[in-house]
Amino acid sequence: MECLIGMQFDDFVMVAADQTNARSIMVMKSDQDKFCQLSDKLVMAVSGESGDTTQFAEFIARNIQLYKMRNGYELSPTAAANYTRRQLADYLRSRTPYQVNLLLAGFDEESGKPELYMMDYLASMIKTKYAAHGYGGFFTTALMDCHYRSNMTRQQAYNLMIECVKEVQKRLVINLPNFAVLVIDKEGVSRMDTINPTVIANAA
Amino acid sequence: MSGYDRAITMFSPDGHLFQVEYAQEAVKKGSTAVGVRGNNVVVLGVEKKAVAKLQEDRTVRKICQLDDHVLMAFAGLTADARVLIKQARVECQSHKLTVEDPVTLEYITRYVASLKQRYTQSNGRRPFGISCLITGFDNDKTPRLYQTDPSGTYHEWKANAIGRNAKTVREFLEKNYTPENVATEEQTVKLAIKALLEVVQSGGKNLEVAIMREDSKLSMLEVSEIEKVVAVVEKEKEEEAATKKKESKSESK
């Protein structure tokens, strides 16, 4: 039901997450933030079992901060992603697995490159140029296959994101009106305009 | 008396816990640390023990960050401090995980103090041989400075010193700490360094100074910056001595 879309470009990563929180037929909230900031240049978008998402995201965030306090420097995106995946894997074969799908987006200061990791609830992980979770992924992955270029500017990337959202809204039976968009680059994390019906109408 | 100082769990006839008092003696052997609470900054200064010729200087860290907004300096047994710091750091994150708020200085000081107290009341374990100066800013931007000692007590201070010659430094601070003297960051740093210089060999290399500001930005002063302040302090001392000499000369005339 939830849709997460992430794209990595030459000098930034863009992640979008829908803002709908629904249970059965009722929409609880349509401006929920599904991002969790793990550190200065690391963001995680989570979807999946309600409750597990917040619990897991906060747990990972606090452990990443603890690492920073203990060692005086922050974990790189690769290290953080592997740590997260390890946690998912450890809990998978326990009585209390986490049912979360996530996208981890970060900027590695040492290599100067942005990175995007996609993990699912079975603790599989890939590092990839673009990825999507949820039913929306079926539609957007094809769009990104067609239009993605690694040297896009932020505005071009945002427009591509709008196209993806438009496709999801056109073809997915569930209504997902709003998508929050974050950009991670060497300056840190910044928020772009939330994609909502007005933005889509203006872009058309 | 000799029978009552072996076990931590035994009171002496006159109500002392000797092991705890001996732990406080261990603290007095540690290198000096001073903390000053200013108007909008908190400053921690420590004496850097001279390192052996072949030893890498940067591995001796006496000022540690417990969380983004909490700083700690200690005096006494370094290995004991490591254990406390480790637990305090986990508690800082754990607190944020459960209540979504960063710890207040009082909370984390109370936590460290409770840890220390636990070790004064259980068998088979000796007390921690360190005193801590825990400082930082609460959520509402008030600066705070707390001190804990091996017995597990803690108090809030405007300025304090621990370790070797702490008494001398504290007396200096009592004479020289006024709200005007710590109104700005520069003044607070100068007061802290001046206090330390009472008991530490002069020179930027022998001091380590950390400043934490309202916005929770931590900065460790470079040796050159410390040297600058030291030079100013020395000059003032010389001028003071010179004017005193003049006064005594004119008096004796």
PDB file of N, CA, C and O in Angstrom, chain B residues 25-32 47 49 62 75-76 162-165:
ATOM      1  N   GLU B  25      40.995   9.266  47.639  1.00  0.00           N
ATOM      2  CA  GLU B  25      42.428   9.533  47.593  1.00  0.00           C
ATOM      3  C   GLU B  25      42.993   9.252  46.213  1.00  0.00           C
ATOM      4  O   GLU B  25      43.868   9.957  45.727  1.00  0.00           O
ATOM      5  N   ALA B  26      42.483   8.195  45.587  1.00  0.00           N
ATOM      6  CA  ALA B  26      42.943   7.873  44.227  1.00  0.00           C
ATOM      7  C   ALA B  26      42.618   9.008  43.278  1.00  0.00           C
ATOM      8  O   ALA B  26      43.394   9.332  42.380  1.00  0.00           O
ATOM      9  N   VAL B  27      41.459   9.615  43.503  1.00  0.00           N
ATOM     10  CA  VAL B  27      41.071  10.749  42.665  1.00  0.00           C
ATOM     11  C   VAL B  27      42.070  11.880  42.823  1.00  0.00           C
ATOM     12  O   VAL B  27      42.475  12.530  41.856  1.00  0.00           O
ATOM     13  N   LYS B  28      42.507  12.081  44.066  1.00  0.00           N
ATOM     14  CA  LYS B  28      43.426  13.208  44.317  1.00  0.00           C
ATOM     15  C   LYS B  28      44.759  12.999  43.628  1.00  0.00           C
ATOM     16  O   LYS B  28      45.540  13.936  43.509  1.00  0.00           O
ATOM     17  N   LYS B  29      45.014  11.767  43.190  1.00  0.00           N
ATOM     18  CA  LYS B  29      46.272  11.528  42.486  1.00  0.00           C
ATOM     19  C   LYS B  29      46.151  11.820  41.010  1.00  0.00           C
ATOM     20  O   LYS B  29      47.154  11.935  40.306  1.00  0.00           O
ATOM     21  N   GLY B  30      44.936  11.934  40.511  1.00  0.00           N
ATOM     22  CA  GLY B  30      44.749  12.129  39.077  1.00  0.00           C
ATOM     23  C   GLY B  30      45.066  13.545  38.655  1.00  0.00           C
ATOM     24  O   GLY B  30      45.123  14.451  39.472  1.00  0.00           O
ATOM     25  N   SER B  31      45.290  13.754  37.371  1.00  0.00           N
ATOM     26  CA  SER B  31      45.631  15.100  36.902  1.00  0.00           C
ATOM     27  C   SER B  31      44.410  16.007  36.990  1.00  0.00           C
ATOM     28  O   SER B  31      43.274  15.565  36.832  1.00  0.00           O
ATOM     29  N   THR B  32      44.701  17.278  37.200  1.00  0.00           N
ATOM     30  CA  THR B  32      43.657  18.256  37.512  1.00  0.00           C
ATOM     31  C   THR B  32      42.701  18.469  36.345  1.00  0.00           C
ATOM     32  O   THR B  32      43.104  18.494  35.181  1.00  0.00           O
ATOM     33  N   GLU B  47      44.516  19.107  32.769  1.00  0.00           N
ATOM     34  CA  GLU B  47      45.961  19.105  32.687  1.00  0.00           C
ATOM     35  C   GLU B  47      46.368  17.899  31.873  1.00  0.00           C
ATOM     36  O   GLU B  47      45.914  16.784  32.150  1.00  0.00           O
ATOM     37  N   LYS B  49      48.898  15.253  31.127  1.00  0.00           N
ATOM     38  CA  LYS B  49      50.117  14.677  31.699  1.00  0.00           C
ATOM     39  C   LYS B  49      51.158  14.549  30.610  1.00  0.00           C
ATOM     40  O   LYS B  49      50.835  14.225  29.476  1.00  0.00           O
ATOM     41  N   LYS B  62      41.139  13.023  27.964  1.00  0.00           N
ATOM     42  CA  LYS B  62      40.488  13.105  29.258  1.00  0.00           C
ATOM     43  C   LYS B  62      39.145  13.813  29.204  1.00  0.00           C
ATOM     44  O   LYS B  62      38.429  13.858  30.194  1.00  0.00           O
ATOM     45  N   ALA B  75      38.833  12.793  36.801  1.00  0.00           N
ATOM     46  CA  ALA B  75      40.144  12.717  37.441  1.00  0.00           C
ATOM     47  C   ALA B  75      40.195  11.417  38.202  1.00  0.00           C
ATOM     48  O   ALA B  75      39.255  11.083  38.928  1.00  0.00           O
ATOM     49  N   GLY B  76      41.281  10.680  38.054  1.00  0.00           N
ATOM     50  CA  GLY B  76      41.418   9.413  38.763  1.00  0.00           C
ATOM     51  C   GLY B  76      41.835   8.295  37.834  1.00  0.00           C
ATOM     52  O   GLY B  76      42.574   8.488  36.888  1.00  0.00           O
ATOM     53  N   ILE B 162      38.728  19.192  40.109  1.00  0.00           N
ATOM     54  CA  ILE B 162      38.927  17.876  40.710  1.00  0.00           C
ATOM     55  C   ILE B 162      40.332  17.409  40.379  1.00  0.00           C
ATOM     56  O   ILE B 162      40.966  17.911  39.468  1.00  0.00           O
ATOM     57  N   GLY B 163      40.821  16.451  41.176  1.00  0.00           N
ATOM     58  CA  GLY B 163      42.142  15.888  40.908  1.00  0.00           C
ATOM     59  C   GLY B 163      43.209  16.546  41.766  1.00  0.00           C
ATOM     60  O   GLY B 163      42.943  17.137  42.807  1.00  0.00           O
ATOM     61  N   ARG B 164      44.430  16.431  41.253  1.00  0.00           N
ATOM     62  CA  ARG B 164      45.575  16.954  42.001  1.00  0.00           C
ATOM     63  C   ARG B 164      45.432  18.443  42.205  1.00  0.00           C
ATOM     64  O   ARG B 164      45.062  19.163  41.280  1.00  0.00           O
ATOM     65  N   ASN B 165      45.746  18.925  43.398  1.00  0.00           N
ATOM     66  CA  ASN B 165      45.703  20.366  43.687  1.00  0.00           C
ATOM     67  C   ASN B 165      44.348  21.005  43.444  1.00  0.00           C
ATOM     68  O   ASN B 165      44.256  22.199  43.182  1.00  0.00           O
TER      69      ASN B 165
END
